Short mmCIF file of C-alpha atoms in Angstrom, two decimals:
data_model
loop_
_atom_site.label_atom_id
_atom_site.label_comp_id
_atom_site.label_asym_id
_atom_site.label_seq_id
_atom_site.Cartn_x
_atom_site.Cartn_y
_atom_site.Cartn_z
CA MET A 124 134.19 124.10 76.83
CA THR A 125 135.58 123.62 80.32
CA PRO A 126 138.13 126.37 81.20
CA THR A 127 137.53 125.94 84.93
CA ASP A 128 138.35 122.21 84.91
CA PRO A 129 141.35 121.73 87.27
CA THR A 130 143.36 119.76 84.70
CA VAL A 131 142.71 122.29 81.95
CA SER A 132 143.52 125.34 84.08
CA ALA A 133 146.62 123.66 85.55
CA PHE A 134 147.90 122.73 82.10
CA ALA A 135 147.36 126.28 80.81
CA ALA A 136 149.18 127.76 83.81
CA ARG A 137 152.08 125.32 83.49
CA VAL A 138 152.52 125.96 79.77
CA LEU A 139 152.61 129.73 80.28
CA LYS A 140 155.14 129.32 83.09
CA GLU A 141 157.42 126.98 81.13
CA ALA A 142 157.17 129.23 78.06
CA GLY A 143 158.88 131.96 80.08
CA LEU A 144 156.28 134.59 79.23
CA ARG A 145 156.60 136.11 82.68
CA GLU A 146 160.25 136.84 81.91
CA GLU A 147 159.51 138.73 78.70
CA ASP A 148 157.62 141.97 78.32
CA GLY A 149 155.66 143.15 75.32
CA ALA A 150 158.61 145.06 73.87
CA ALA A 151 160.64 141.86 73.61
CA TRP A 152 157.85 140.46 71.43
CA GLY A 153 157.71 143.46 69.11
CA GLY A 154 154.67 145.00 70.77
CA MET A 155 152.47 141.95 70.31
CA PRO A 156 149.50 141.98 72.70
CA GLU A 157 149.59 139.65 75.68
CA GLY A 158 146.66 137.60 74.37
CA LEU A 159 148.59 136.77 71.20
CA ARG A 160 151.70 135.79 73.16
CA ARG A 161 149.65 133.52 75.41
CA ALA A 162 147.86 132.00 72.42
CA ILE A 163 151.16 131.13 70.75
CA ALA A 164 152.46 129.44 73.89
CA LEU A 165 149.27 127.47 74.59
CA PHE A 166 148.85 126.34 70.99
CA SER A 167 152.51 125.27 70.92
CA GLY A 168 151.92 123.21 74.05
CA LEU A 169 149.45 121.00 72.16
CA ALA A 170 151.72 119.77 69.37
CA GLU A 171 151.25 116.12 70.39
CA MET A 172 147.55 116.26 69.57
CA THR A 173 146.71 114.27 66.44
CA TYR A 174 143.80 115.05 64.14
CA SER A 175 141.31 112.34 63.23
CA ARG A 176 138.65 113.13 60.65
CA ASP A 177 134.99 112.61 61.54
CA PRO A 178 133.39 109.56 59.91
CA ASN A 179 130.94 110.33 57.13
CA LEU A 180 127.66 109.93 58.99
CA PRO A 181 124.44 110.65 57.07
CA ARG A 182 122.39 113.24 58.92
CA GLU A 183 119.30 111.05 58.62
CA SER A 184 121.08 108.22 60.44
CA GLY A 185 120.50 110.00 63.74
CA THR A 186 124.05 109.27 64.86
CA ILE A 187 125.53 112.04 67.00
CA ASP A 188 129.23 112.83 66.98
CA ALA A 189 130.64 112.46 70.52
CA ILE A 190 132.98 115.23 71.67
CA LYS A 191 135.83 114.49 74.05
CA TYR A 192 136.20 116.69 77.09
CA PRO A 193 139.35 118.87 77.06
CA SER A 194 140.60 117.27 80.29
CA GLU A 195 140.54 113.85 78.58
CA LEU A 196 142.84 115.13 75.84
CA VAL A 197 145.11 117.04 78.23
CA GLY A 198 145.37 113.88 80.33
CA ALA A 199 146.44 111.92 77.25
CA ILE A 200 148.96 114.60 76.24
CA VAL A 201 150.69 114.58 79.63
CA GLY A 202 150.46 110.79 79.90
CA ALA A 203 148.13 110.81 82.88
CA SER A 204 145.40 108.76 81.22
CA GLY A 205 145.19 105.86 78.83
CA GLY A 206 144.95 106.35 75.10
CA ALA A 207 146.51 108.78 72.64
CA PRO A 208 145.65 112.47 72.27
CA ILE A 209 143.57 112.02 69.12
CA GLY A 210 140.50 114.06 68.22
CA ASP A 211 138.49 115.60 65.40
CA CYS A 212 137.84 119.29 64.71
CA ASP A 213 135.17 119.49 67.43
CA ASP A 214 137.54 118.00 70.01
CA SER A 215 140.52 120.17 69.08
CA THR A 216 138.41 123.33 68.95
CA ALA A 217 136.89 122.65 72.38
CA LEU A 218 140.38 121.94 73.75
CA VAL A 219 141.99 125.12 72.40
CA CYS A 220 139.06 127.33 73.39
CA SER A 221 139.06 125.92 76.91
CA LEU A 222 142.80 126.47 77.37
CA PHE A 223 142.68 130.00 75.97
CA GLU A 224 139.72 130.92 78.16
CA ALA A 225 141.49 129.45 81.19
CA ALA A 226 144.38 131.82 80.43
CA GLY A 227 142.12 134.85 80.06
CA VAL A 228 142.06 134.92 76.25
CA SER A 229 138.54 135.35 74.86
CA THR A 230 137.50 132.93 72.12
CA ALA A 231 134.78 132.45 69.53
CA LEU A 232 133.41 129.56 67.48
CA ILE A 233 133.12 129.72 63.69
CA GLN A 234 130.79 127.26 61.96
CA THR A 235 131.07 126.31 58.28
CA PRO A 236 128.86 123.78 56.45
CA ARG A 237 131.10 120.80 57.35
CA HIS A 238 133.60 122.15 59.85
CA VAL A 239 134.15 124.14 63.02
CA LEU A 240 137.12 126.29 63.94
CA MET A 241 137.83 129.01 66.48
CA ALA A 242 139.19 132.52 66.80
CA PHE A 243 140.66 134.50 69.67
CA ASP A 244 140.41 138.16 70.59
CA LEU A 245 143.55 140.23 70.15
CA GLY A 246 142.97 142.15 73.35
CA GLY A 247 140.12 144.48 72.46
CA LEU A 248 141.81 145.94 69.36
CA SER A 249 139.07 147.44 67.21
CA TYR A 250 138.81 146.06 63.68
CA GLY A 251 138.88 149.60 62.31
CA SER A 252 142.22 150.19 64.04
CA ALA A 253 143.48 146.83 62.79
CA GLN A 254 142.64 147.80 59.22
CA ALA A 255 144.23 151.22 59.60
CA ASN A 256 147.45 149.66 60.87
CA GLY A 257 147.82 146.93 58.27
CA LEU A 258 146.30 144.10 60.29
CA GLY A 259 143.06 143.79 58.36
CA GLY A 260 144.57 141.11 56.14
CA VAL A 261 145.41 138.79 59.02
CA THR A 262 142.34 139.27 61.23
CA ILE A 263 138.57 139.00 61.02
CA ALA A 264 135.89 141.15 62.63
CA ILE A 265 133.75 139.78 65.45
CA ASP A 266 131.64 142.17 67.50
CA GLY A 267 133.63 145.09 66.08
CA ASN A 268 137.02 143.85 67.28
CA ALA A 269 139.93 142.17 65.52
CA TRP A 270 140.14 138.41 66.07
CA ALA A 271 142.65 135.86 64.79
CA PRO A 272 141.09 132.61 63.46
CA LEU A 273 142.91 129.32 64.04
CA GLU A 274 142.51 125.97 62.30
CA THR A 275 142.84 123.72 65.33
CA THR A 276 143.26 120.52 63.34
CA LEU A 277 146.81 121.73 62.59
CA LEU A 278 148.08 121.67 66.17
CA ASP A 279 151.03 119.49 65.16
CA ARG A 280 152.00 121.88 62.34
CA GLY A 281 152.36 125.03 64.38
CA PHE A 282 150.62 128.29 65.22
CA ALA A 283 151.60 130.20 62.07
CA GLU A 284 150.22 127.58 59.67
CA ALA A 285 147.07 127.23 61.78
CA TRP A 286 146.54 131.01 61.60
CA ARG A 287 147.00 131.08 57.82
CA ALA A 288 144.60 128.18 57.32
CA GLY A 289 142.11 129.71 59.75
CA LEU A 290 142.00 132.90 57.72
CA THR A 291 141.16 130.93 54.58
CA GLU A 292 138.37 129.02 56.35
CA ALA A 293 136.96 132.12 58.10
CA ARG A 294 136.73 134.02 54.83
CA GLY A 295 134.92 131.22 53.06
CA ASP A 296 131.39 129.89 53.48
CA VAL A 297 130.76 130.73 57.13
CA LEU A 298 127.35 129.87 58.54
CA SER A 299 127.73 131.58 61.90
CA SER A 300 130.16 132.84 64.52
CA ALA A 301 129.66 133.50 68.20
CA THR A 302 131.87 134.33 71.14
CA LEU A 303 131.97 131.80 73.94
CA ARG A 304 130.94 134.50 76.35
CA SER A 305 127.71 135.12 74.43
CA ALA A 306 127.08 131.38 74.12
CA TRP A 307 127.53 130.88 77.86
CA GLU A 308 125.16 133.75 78.58
CA ARG A 309 122.56 132.21 76.32
CA PHE A 310 122.94 128.49 77.00
CA GLY A 311 124.92 128.28 80.24
CA SER A 312 128.26 126.53 80.71
CA ALA A 313 129.16 122.93 81.49
CA SER A 314 131.06 122.21 84.70
CA PRO A 315 131.76 118.46 84.75
CA SER A 316 134.05 117.15 87.46
CA PHE A 317 137.16 115.14 86.52
CA PRO A 318 140.06 113.93 88.67
CA ALA A 319 142.99 116.34 88.49
CA ALA A 320 145.96 115.02 86.51
CA GLU A 321 149.62 115.56 87.28
CA ILE A 322 150.81 118.14 84.79
CA ARG A 323 154.22 117.84 83.15
CA VAL A 324 155.41 120.05 80.30
CA ALA A 325 158.72 119.69 78.43
CA ALA A 326 159.96 123.27 78.67
CA ASP A 327 162.79 122.97 76.14
CA GLU A 328 160.55 121.48 73.45
CA LEU A 329 157.85 124.05 74.13
CA ARG A 330 160.24 126.99 73.83
CA GLU A 331 161.70 125.50 70.65
CA ARG A 332 158.24 125.33 69.07
CA ILE A 333 157.55 128.94 70.11
CA ALA A 334 160.88 130.02 68.59
CA LEU A 335 159.93 128.33 65.31
CA VAL A 336 156.67 130.30 65.25
CA ARG A 337 158.46 133.60 65.85
CA ALA A 338 161.01 132.77 63.12
CA ASP A 339 158.31 131.99 60.54
CA GLU A 340 158.45 134.56 57.72
CA TRP A 341 154.69 134.78 57.29
CA PHE A 342 154.22 135.22 61.03
CA GLN A 343 156.83 137.97 61.18
CA SER A 344 155.13 139.81 58.32
CA ALA A 345 151.67 139.33 59.83
CA THR A 346 152.63 140.64 63.25
CA ALA A 347 154.95 143.47 62.19
CA PRO A 348 152.15 146.10 62.33
CA PHE A 349 151.19 145.28 65.93
CA MET A 350 153.48 147.90 67.44
CA GLY A 351 151.66 150.70 65.64
CA ALA A 352 148.24 149.15 66.19
CA THR A 353 148.66 148.80 69.94
CA GLN A 354 149.86 152.37 70.16
CA ASN A 355 146.81 153.67 68.26
CA ARG A 356 143.97 151.54 69.55
#
């Protein structure tokens, strides 16, 4: 996870700017917390990422799955480097976590027997408050707070579908979960140096994808209780 990488942080900043979030306050989003608004915009900015399944490698083979750095994938998305923005669940999870963290949205990793996905913090909303306000069905508890899990292999299918799928995965056979902050405190963080890429974001396409998320019926139902929850946190 490399949230401080210049290409990653520049891409996150450009997406948030082109999404027009600075022009809209929380009331215009129905009381949704800022972290959720930022997550929607950033996730929508990665729609060109294509999922590629890991090869079936026997554990005893000793072969280690290589993970692409987020800046490599961002560079491919904006056309600043060769190759297509293709990655597996490890790559897409590292990319989304890095972008969210660069934008000040706390993230966590969720490990299942054959998969990894992520979740993001909904701004310090306690899980007890989330349950009391009708959000328990669309969030999970991590360190006592309400988090939204995302299936990052569905970047091209939109934030709402990724949230729904993430809930299914996160309520299944989970081996472990840990916030990135706790992982960094325990293991340290990587700070590789990559050349900065020129960042270009198609604002009209980005805002169209965000509008589709906000128009999604499941998303509207899932986020309807946020006004009450944020008032009673």
